[in-house]
Amino acid sequence: MATSFPINDDDDSAYSYSKNSQMQREILDDSKEMVRDAIIEKLDMKIMLSSSNTLRIADLGCSVGPNSLVAMQHVVQALKDKYHDNILEFQVFFNDHVTNDFNALFRSLPIDRSYYVSGVPGSFYDRLFPSRSIHFVHSSCAIHWLSKCPEELLDEKSPAWNKGMIHYIGSSNIEVLNAYVSQFEKDMEMFLNARAEEIVEGGMMVLISPFTSDSLMEFFGSSLMDLVNEGKLDESLVDSFNLPMYFPSPEDMTKVVEKNDYFSIERIELTYPESEVEHDAKILMINLSAILQGVLINHFGSKIAEKTCARTVLRSEEISAWMKANAEKSGQLFIALKRK
């Protein structure tokens, strides 16, 4: 994820992202063939490489691996399979926020990789590369992270004041949802404008985002409120905290891409692949804790964050029963875009 909200990548932590990112790996594996099809069917290398034999690929929101490394191997192999060009060389740019542990990522690089590597720190909501320099962009499990929380959620006088809640999912206040949608649209406009400057004509971008309408995030909010009720946490700290995440639908993405008008939609699909993680509530909540702990640490400090995650994981049986009763299933949104 490439935002100002770092993940927890401490290998000594029970919620280390590098050890608890099965959900993201499942999303990558399930979308592998769609990425390959987009490259084989839609990418025209003759136009892009008329003056160079170097194909430049950007992976946005790389985190610390190992999932990004798997994704880049998929992309490079698909390109090789399409062009069978021994002269073609690949340069991969791994991007994430400036606090990302790029050293951990680079230590995991496969020795036999067939591409050159660079790290590019910075928010992908801003420009990252020179004009017309990138041929293919890949981003998985990243664009649902907003650049910041919608400001309206923190204003007690605002109709979108989200008191006692930490997300739009589970909130009955439509103004809260509207605030998230508005922030997502602003962020994606910046994202698409930046990529439009960086991607060559005919270049492609594949975005893969989790999609969910379930209320699992509420269990973390409940754990925080338990700490408030026990006198271990100030309620105002919970009221001023909202998860900076919005899960876009196909309609959301279609709207922002068409408004931007720099890209054509080559494929957009919402799928619900089978998930091994979702069959085990404990593993699922450990994975979610690995994703959310960094945001919790930023706002509440490490001790409260650790207690919140631990308490939520301990509720796995309750969460499992809730999941069965509600029959909720998470999906993934796949979008293939081509630069006009």
Tab-separated table of C-alpha atoms in Angstrom:
chain	number	residue	atom	x	y	z
A	1	MET	CA	0.000	0.000	0.000
A	2	ALA	CA	1.444	3.346	-0.931
A	3	THR	CA	0.104	5.979	1.406
A	4	SER	CA	1.343	7.923	4.384
A	5	PHE	CA	0.022	5.068	6.551
A	6	PRO	CA	2.822	2.488	6.858
A	7	ILE	CA	2.175	-1.178	7.424
A	8	ASN	CA	3.781	-3.093	10.242
A	9	ASP	CA	6.722	-4.943	8.681
A	10	ASP	CA	8.499	-5.908	11.900
A	11	ASP	CA	9.289	-9.608	11.542
A	12	ASP	CA	9.294	-9.998	15.318
A	13	SER	CA	5.673	-8.897	15.592
A	14	ALA	CA	2.817	-11.400	15.691
A	15	TYR	CA	1.204	-9.278	12.986
A	16	SER	CA	4.178	-8.859	10.660
A	17	TYR	CA	2.914	-8.078	7.161
A	18	SER	CA	5.631	-10.118	5.467
A	19	LYS	CA	4.475	-13.212	7.386
A	20	ASN	CA	0.736	-12.516	7.263
A	21	SER	CA	-0.167	-11.428	3.751
A	22	GLN	CA	-1.934	-14.526	2.458
A	23	MET	CA	-4.972	-12.505	1.411
A	24	GLN	CA	-2.884	-10.312	-0.877
A	25	ARG	CA	-1.121	-13.380	-2.296
A	26	GLU	CA	-4.480	-15.011	-3.062
A	27	ILE	CA	-5.580	-11.878	-4.914
A	28	LEU	CA	-2.380	-11.927	-6.970
A	29	ASP	CA	-2.709	-15.611	-7.778
A	30	ASP	CA	-6.368	-15.300	-8.726
A	31	SER	CA	-5.668	-12.358	-11.060
A	32	LYS	CA	-2.539	-13.843	-12.676
A	33	GLU	CA	-4.318	-15.032	-15.825
A	34	MET	CA	-6.222	-11.756	-16.204
A	35	VAL	CA	-2.953	-9.806	-16.065
A	36	ARG	CA	-1.430	-12.161	-18.622
A	37	ASP	CA	-4.452	-11.869	-20.934
A	38	ALA	CA	-4.327	-8.069	-20.759
A	39	ILE	CA	-0.663	-8.086	-21.793
A	40	ILE	CA	-1.052	-10.696	-24.543
A	41	GLU	CA	-4.218	-9.242	-26.055
A	42	LYS	CA	-3.925	-5.489	-25.519
A	43	LEU	CA	-0.295	-4.351	-25.234
A	44	ASP	CA	1.346	-3.175	-28.490
A	45	MET	CA	5.107	-3.137	-28.047
A	46	LYS	CA	5.926	-2.015	-31.591
A	47	ILE	CA	4.642	1.482	-30.890
A	48	MET	CA	6.257	1.795	-27.475
A	49	LEU	CA	9.702	0.419	-28.219
A	50	SER	CA	10.440	2.060	-31.538
A	51	SER	CA	13.573	3.737	-30.108
A	52	SER	CA	14.548	1.462	-27.207
A	53	ASN	CA	14.859	-2.177	-26.203
A	54	THR	CA	14.143	-1.474	-22.535
A	55	LEU	CA	10.661	-2.073	-21.202
A	56	ARG	CA	10.002	-0.140	-17.991
A	57	ILE	CA	7.508	-1.552	-15.498
A	58	ALA	CA	6.275	0.121	-12.307
A	59	ASP	CA	4.798	-1.740	-9.363
A	60	LEU	CA	2.906	0.768	-7.215
A	61	GLY	CA	2.398	-0.048	-3.551
A	62	CYS	CA	5.036	-2.781	-3.434
A	63	SER	CA	5.300	-2.988	0.373
A	64	VAL	CA	8.106	-5.272	1.619
A	65	GLY	CA	7.321	-8.324	-0.483
A	66	PRO	CA	7.202	-11.157	-1.219
A	67	ASN	CA	3.936	-10.644	-3.140
A	68	SER	CA	5.270	-7.834	-5.327
A	69	LEU	CA	8.149	-10.037	-6.439
A	70	VAL	CA	5.706	-12.764	-7.467
A	71	ALA	CA	3.591	-10.218	-9.335
A	72	MET	CA	6.578	-8.848	-11.251
A	73	GLN	CA	7.670	-12.340	-12.222
A	74	HIS	CA	4.172	-12.906	-13.647
A	75	VAL	CA	4.276	-9.655	-15.618
A	76	VAL	CA	7.789	-10.147	-17.015
A	77	GLN	CA	7.058	-13.749	-17.987
A	78	ALA	CA	3.868	-12.726	-19.797
A	79	LEU	CA	5.807	-10.107	-21.751
A	80	LYS	CA	8.478	-12.634	-22.658
A	81	ASP	CA	5.865	-15.145	-23.768
A	82	LYS	CA	4.237	-12.570	-26.006
A	83	TYR	CA	7.304	-11.170	-27.747
A	84	HIS	CA	9.966	-13.902	-27.644
A	85	ASP	CA	12.534	-11.135	-28.021
A	86	ASN	CA	15.940	-11.976	-26.571
A	87	ILE	CA	17.111	-8.397	-27.050
A	88	LEU	CA	14.312	-6.985	-24.865
A	89	GLU	CA	15.408	-5.884	-21.377
A	90	PHE	CA	13.208	-5.151	-18.375
A	91	GLN	CA	13.555	-2.484	-15.720
A	92	VAL	CA	11.213	-2.753	-12.736
A	93	PHE	CA	10.538	0.180	-10.412
A	94	PHE	CA	9.208	-0.785	-6.996
A	95	ASN	CA	7.284	2.076	-5.403
A	96	ASP	CA	5.846	2.664	-1.955
A	97	HIS	CA	5.740	5.394	0.702
A	98	VAL	CA	9.020	6.826	1.990
A	99	THR	CA	8.845	4.879	5.260
A	100	ASN	CA	8.629	1.536	3.473
A	101	ASP	CA	11.438	-0.900	4.255
A	102	PHE	CA	12.968	-1.161	0.790
A	103	ASN	CA	15.988	-2.957	2.262
A	104	ALA	CA	13.733	-5.833	3.310
A	105	LEU	CA	12.243	-5.918	-0.178
A	106	PHE	CA	15.614	-5.893	-1.920
A	107	ARG	CA	17.000	-8.610	0.353
A	108	SER	CA	14.170	-10.837	-0.906
A	109	LEU	CA	14.907	-10.296	-4.602
A	110	PRO	CA	15.396	-13.587	-6.442
A	111	ILE	CA	18.972	-14.108	-7.588
A	112	ASP	CA	17.850	-15.443	-10.970
A	113	ARG	CA	15.517	-12.547	-11.787
A	114	SER	CA	15.484	-11.394	-15.397
A	115	TYR	CA	14.966	-7.688	-14.756
A	116	TYR	CA	16.837	-4.701	-13.358
A	117	VAL	CA	15.550	-3.132	-10.149
A	118	SER	CA	15.095	0.353	-8.713
A	119	GLY	CA	13.221	1.634	-5.673
A	120	VAL	CA	11.054	4.742	-5.986
A	121	PRO	CA	9.832	6.202	-2.673
A	122	GLY	CA	6.819	8.487	-2.645
A	123	SER	CA	3.030	8.600	-2.774
A	124	PHE	CA	1.534	7.301	-5.999
A	125	TYR	CA	-1.002	10.093	-5.802
A	126	ASP	CA	1.846	12.339	-7.002
A	127	ARG	CA	4.197	12.150	-9.979
A	128	LEU	CA	6.908	9.507	-9.562
A	129	PHE	CA	8.537	9.151	-12.993
A	130	PRO	CA	9.634	11.324	-15.941
A	131	SER	CA	7.118	12.040	-18.684
A	132	ARG	CA	6.400	9.203	-21.114
A	133	SER	CA	8.874	6.849	-19.463
A	134	ILE	CA	6.746	3.908	-18.229
A	135	HIS	CA	5.323	1.141	-20.413
A	136	PHE	CA	3.387	-0.949	-17.932
A	137	VAL	CA	2.027	-0.193	-14.458
A	138	HIS	CA	0.892	-2.819	-11.989
A	139	SER	CA	-0.741	-2.200	-8.635
A	140	SER	CA	-2.375	-4.767	-6.371
A	141	CYS	CA	-4.079	-4.184	-3.010
A	142	ALA	CA	-3.051	-0.524	-2.943
A	143	ILE	CA	-5.498	1.897	-4.578
A	144	HIS	CA	-8.133	1.281	-1.898
A	145	TRP	CA	-5.832	3.167	0.511
A	146	LEU	CA	-6.826	6.827	0.460
A	147	SER	CA	-4.254	9.618	0.613
A	148	LYS	CA	-5.916	10.731	3.854
A	149	CYS	CA	-9.094	10.341	5.876
A	150	PRO	CA	-11.981	12.528	4.696
A	151	GLU	CA	-11.767	15.673	6.832
A	152	GLU	CA	-15.537	15.839	7.348
A	153	LEU	CA	-15.391	12.731	9.520
A	154	LEU	CA	-13.393	14.572	12.158
A	155	ASP	CA	-15.634	17.639	12.465
A	156	GLU	CA	-18.204	17.314	15.261
A	157	LYS	CA	-20.412	19.868	13.496
A	158	SER	CA	-20.306	18.018	10.175
A	159	PRO	CA	-23.188	15.778	9.034
A	160	ALA	CA	-20.448	13.204	8.357
A	161	TRP	CA	-19.195	13.159	11.980
A	162	ASN	CA	-18.471	9.446	12.463
A	163	LYS	CA	-18.620	9.226	16.258
A	164	GLY	CA	-17.938	5.777	17.700
A	165	MET	CA	-17.205	4.243	14.288
A	166	ILE	CA	-13.945	3.729	12.448
A	167	HIS	CA	-15.124	3.214	8.840
A	168	TYR	CA	-17.983	3.822	6.432
A	169	ILE	CA	-18.829	0.106	6.358
A	170	GLY	CA	-21.145	-0.469	9.285
A	171	SER	CA	-22.134	3.178	9.567
A	172	SER	CA	-25.785	4.050	9.023
A	173	ASN	CA	-24.901	7.650	8.155
A	174	ILE	CA	-25.025	8.135	4.366
A	175	GLU	CA	-22.973	11.324	4.737
A	176	VAL	CA	-20.060	9.225	5.985
A	177	LEU	CA	-20.160	7.085	2.840
A	178	ASN	CA	-20.448	10.196	0.660
A	179	ALA	CA	-17.352	11.676	2.304
A	180	TYR	CA	-15.361	8.522	1.547
A	181	VAL	CA	-16.576	8.444	-2.053
A	182	SER	CA	-15.621	12.083	-2.517
A	183	GLN	CA	-12.117	11.508	-1.144
A	184	PHE	CA	-11.679	8.438	-3.357
A	185	GLU	CA	-12.693	10.389	-6.457
A	186	LYS	CA	-10.267	13.213	-5.636
A	187	ASP	CA	-7.444	10.748	-5.029
A	188	MET	CA	-8.077	8.758	-8.193
A	189	GLU	CA	-8.173	11.936	-10.258
A	190	MET	CA	-4.669	12.748	-8.981
A	191	PHE	CA	-3.565	9.151	-9.523
A	192	LEU	CA	-4.800	9.003	-13.111
A	193	ASN	CA	-3.433	12.442	-13.980
A	194	ALA	CA	0.003	11.468	-12.676
A	195	ARG	CA	0.022	8.167	-14.562
A	196	ALA	CA	-1.214	9.860	-17.736
A	197	GLU	CA	1.959	11.982	-17.706
A	198	GLU	CA	4.244	9.023	-17.023
A	199	ILE	CA	2.880	6.245	-19.253
A	200	VAL	CA	3.749	6.164	-22.948
A	201	GLU	CA	1.020	6.239	-25.572
A	202	GLY	CA	-0.392	2.737	-25.844
A	203	GLY	CA	1.075	1.763	-22.468
A	204	MET	CA	-1.046	-0.129	-20.008
A	205	MET	CA	-1.991	-0.100	-16.369
A	206	VAL	CA	-3.463	-3.030	-14.431
A	207	LEU	CA	-5.067	-2.264	-11.073
A	208	ILE	CA	-6.291	-4.968	-8.694
A	209	SER	CA	-8.223	-3.934	-5.621
A	210	PRO	CA	-9.999	-5.845	-2.870
A	211	PHE	CA	-13.744	-5.340	-2.748
A	212	THR	CA	-15.883	-5.945	0.288
A	213	SER	CA	-19.167	-4.876	1.795
A	214	ASP	CA	-18.829	-6.836	5.020
A	215	SER	CA	-18.309	-5.323	8.431
A	216	LEU	CA	-15.199	-7.100	9.702
A	217	MET	CA	-13.626	-3.700	10.357
A	218	GLU	CA	-16.292	-3.171	13.014
A	219	PHE	CA	-14.684	-5.812	15.197
A	220	PHE	CA	-11.541	-3.682	15.466
A	221	GLY	CA	-13.748	-0.723	16.364
A	222	SER	CA	-15.479	-2.821	19.024
A	223	SER	CA	-12.115	-3.783	20.511
A	224	LEU	CA	-11.158	-0.125	20.697
A	225	MET	CA	-14.427	0.727	22.431
A	226	ASP	CA	-13.837	-2.107	24.909
A	227	LEU	CA	-10.586	-0.399	25.863
A	228	VAL	CA	-12.505	2.876	26.248
A	229	ASN	CA	-15.071	1.229	28.538
A	230	GLU	CA	-12.260	-0.234	30.638
A	231	GLY	CA	-10.726	3.202	31.081
A	232	LYS	CA	-7.610	2.308	29.097
A	233	LEU	CA	-8.284	4.632	26.165
A	234	ASP	CA	-9.760	8.104	25.745
A	235	GLU	CA	-12.991	7.947	23.726
A	236	SER	CA	-12.085	11.127	21.863
A	237	LEU	CA	-9.136	9.258	20.313
A	238	VAL	CA	-11.516	6.678	18.871
A	239	ASP	CA	-13.888	9.381	17.611
A	240	SER	CA	-10.997	11.045	15.788
A	241	PHE	CA	-9.908	7.810	14.082
A	242	ASN	CA	-11.216	6.526	10.758
A	243	LEU	CA	-9.636	3.946	8.500
A	244	PRO	CA	-8.367	5.628	5.301
A	245	MET	CA	-9.690	2.856	3.046
A	246	TYR	CA	-12.355	2.831	0.347
A	247	PHE	CA	-13.169	-0.298	-1.636
A	248	PRO	CA	-14.146	0.841	-5.150
A	249	SER	CA	-16.835	-0.850	-7.191
A	250	PRO	CA	-16.749	-1.269	-10.995
A	251	GLU	CA	-19.099	1.714	-11.196
A	252	ASP	CA	-16.766	3.833	-9.057
A	253	MET	CA	-13.782	3.052	-11.268
A	254	THR	CA	-15.694	3.481	-14.516
A	255	LYS	CA	-16.858	6.911	-13.403
A	256	VAL	CA	-13.404	8.245	-12.483
A	257	VAL	CA	-11.688	6.784	-15.577
A	258	GLU	CA	-14.288	8.165	-17.974
A	259	LYS	CA	-14.170	11.568	-16.307
A	260	ASN	CA	-10.369	11.611	-16.523
A	261	ASP	CA	-10.483	10.599	-20.222
A	262	TYR	CA	-6.755	9.809	-20.576
A	263	PHE	CA	-7.293	6.037	-20.486
A	264	SER	CA	-9.571	3.541	-22.181
A	265	ILE	CA	-11.034	0.692	-20.137
A	266	GLU	CA	-9.881	-2.549	-21.768
A	267	ARG	CA	-11.309	-4.794	-19.088
A	268	ILE	CA	-13.092	-4.315	-15.791
A	269	GLU	CA	-14.372	-7.257	-13.792
A	270	LEU	CA	-15.486	-7.984	-10.245
A	271	THR	CA	-14.888	-11.590	-9.237
A	272	TYR	CA	-15.414	-13.633	-6.094
A	273	PRO	CA	-12.700	-16.302	-6.154
A	274	GLU	CA	-12.543	-18.991	-3.513
A	275	SER	CA	-10.390	-17.925	-0.557
A	276	GLU	CA	-8.626	-20.279	1.828
A	277	VAL	CA	-8.045	-17.410	4.263
A	278	GLU	CA	-11.749	-16.639	4.559
A	279	HIS	CA	-12.420	-20.200	5.753
A	280	ASP	CA	-10.399	-19.575	8.914
A	281	ALA	CA	-11.508	-16.563	10.937
A	282	LYS	CA	-8.370	-16.535	13.067
A	283	ILE	CA	-5.999	-16.462	10.092
A	284	LEU	CA	-8.214	-13.869	8.433
A	285	MET	CA	-8.110	-11.553	11.457
A	286	ILE	CA	-4.348	-12.000	11.837
A	287	ASN	CA	-3.985	-10.953	8.188
A	288	LEU	CA	-6.233	-7.941	8.739
A	289	SER	CA	-4.248	-7.056	11.868
A	290	ALA	CA	-1.035	-7.119	9.827
A	291	ILE	CA	-2.647	-4.703	7.367
A	292	LEU	CA	-4.169	-2.343	9.943
A	293	GLN	CA	-1.628	-2.341	12.744
A	294	GLY	CA	0.544	0.345	11.174
A	295	VAL	CA	-2.427	2.721	10.912
A	296	LEU	CA	-3.433	1.935	14.495
A	297	ILE	CA	0.109	2.565	15.741
A	298	ASN	CA	0.182	5.931	13.970
A	299	HIS	CA	-2.938	7.086	15.799
A	300	PHE	CA	-3.015	5.232	19.126
A	301	GLY	CA	0.578	4.152	19.741
A	302	SER	CA	2.070	0.671	19.681
A	303	LYS	CA	0.637	-0.603	22.995
A	304	ILE	CA	-2.986	0.200	22.169
A	305	ALA	CA	-2.534	-1.070	18.619
A	306	GLU	CA	-1.147	-4.376	19.880
A	307	LYS	CA	-3.972	-4.758	22.415
A	308	THR	CA	-6.616	-3.932	19.815
A	309	CYS	CA	-5.322	-6.488	17.337
A	310	ALA	CA	-4.821	-9.165	20.006
A	311	ARG	CA	-8.350	-8.705	21.361
A	312	THR	CA	-9.832	-8.853	17.878
A	313	VAL	CA	-7.967	-12.042	16.995
A	314	LEU	CA	-9.166	-13.617	20.258
A	315	ARG	CA	-12.755	-13.059	19.079
A	316	SER	CA	-12.191	-15.412	16.131
A	317	GLU	CA	-14.937	-17.860	17.158
A	318	GLU	CA	-17.465	-15.040	17.437
A	319	ILE	CA	-16.278	-13.618	14.125
A	320	SER	CA	-16.479	-17.044	12.469
A	321	ALA	CA	-20.095	-17.442	13.616
A	322	TRP	CA	-20.894	-13.947	12.351
A	323	MET	CA	-19.344	-14.711	8.951
A	324	LYS	CA	-21.384	-17.900	8.576
A	325	ALA	CA	-24.595	-16.169	9.608
A	326	ASN	CA	-24.071	-13.268	7.217
A	327	ALA	CA	-22.613	-15.312	4.349
A	328	GLU	CA	-20.490	-12.341	3.358
A	329	LYS	CA	-17.789	-12.941	0.767
A	330	SER	CA	-15.050	-10.583	-0.316
A	331	GLY	CA	-14.230	-10.052	-3.962
A	332	GLN	CA	-11.567	-8.448	-6.081
A	333	LEU	CA	-11.847	-5.791	-8.745
A	334	PHE	CA	-9.649	-6.101	-11.843
A	335	ILE	CA	-9.150	-3.085	-14.132
A	336	ALA	CA	-6.993	-2.998	-17.273
A	337	LEU	CA	-6.464	0.485	-18.712
A	338	LYS	CA	-4.641	1.663	-21.843
A	339	ARG	CA	-3.143	5.134	-22.287
A	340	LYS	CA	-4.894	6.883	-25.170
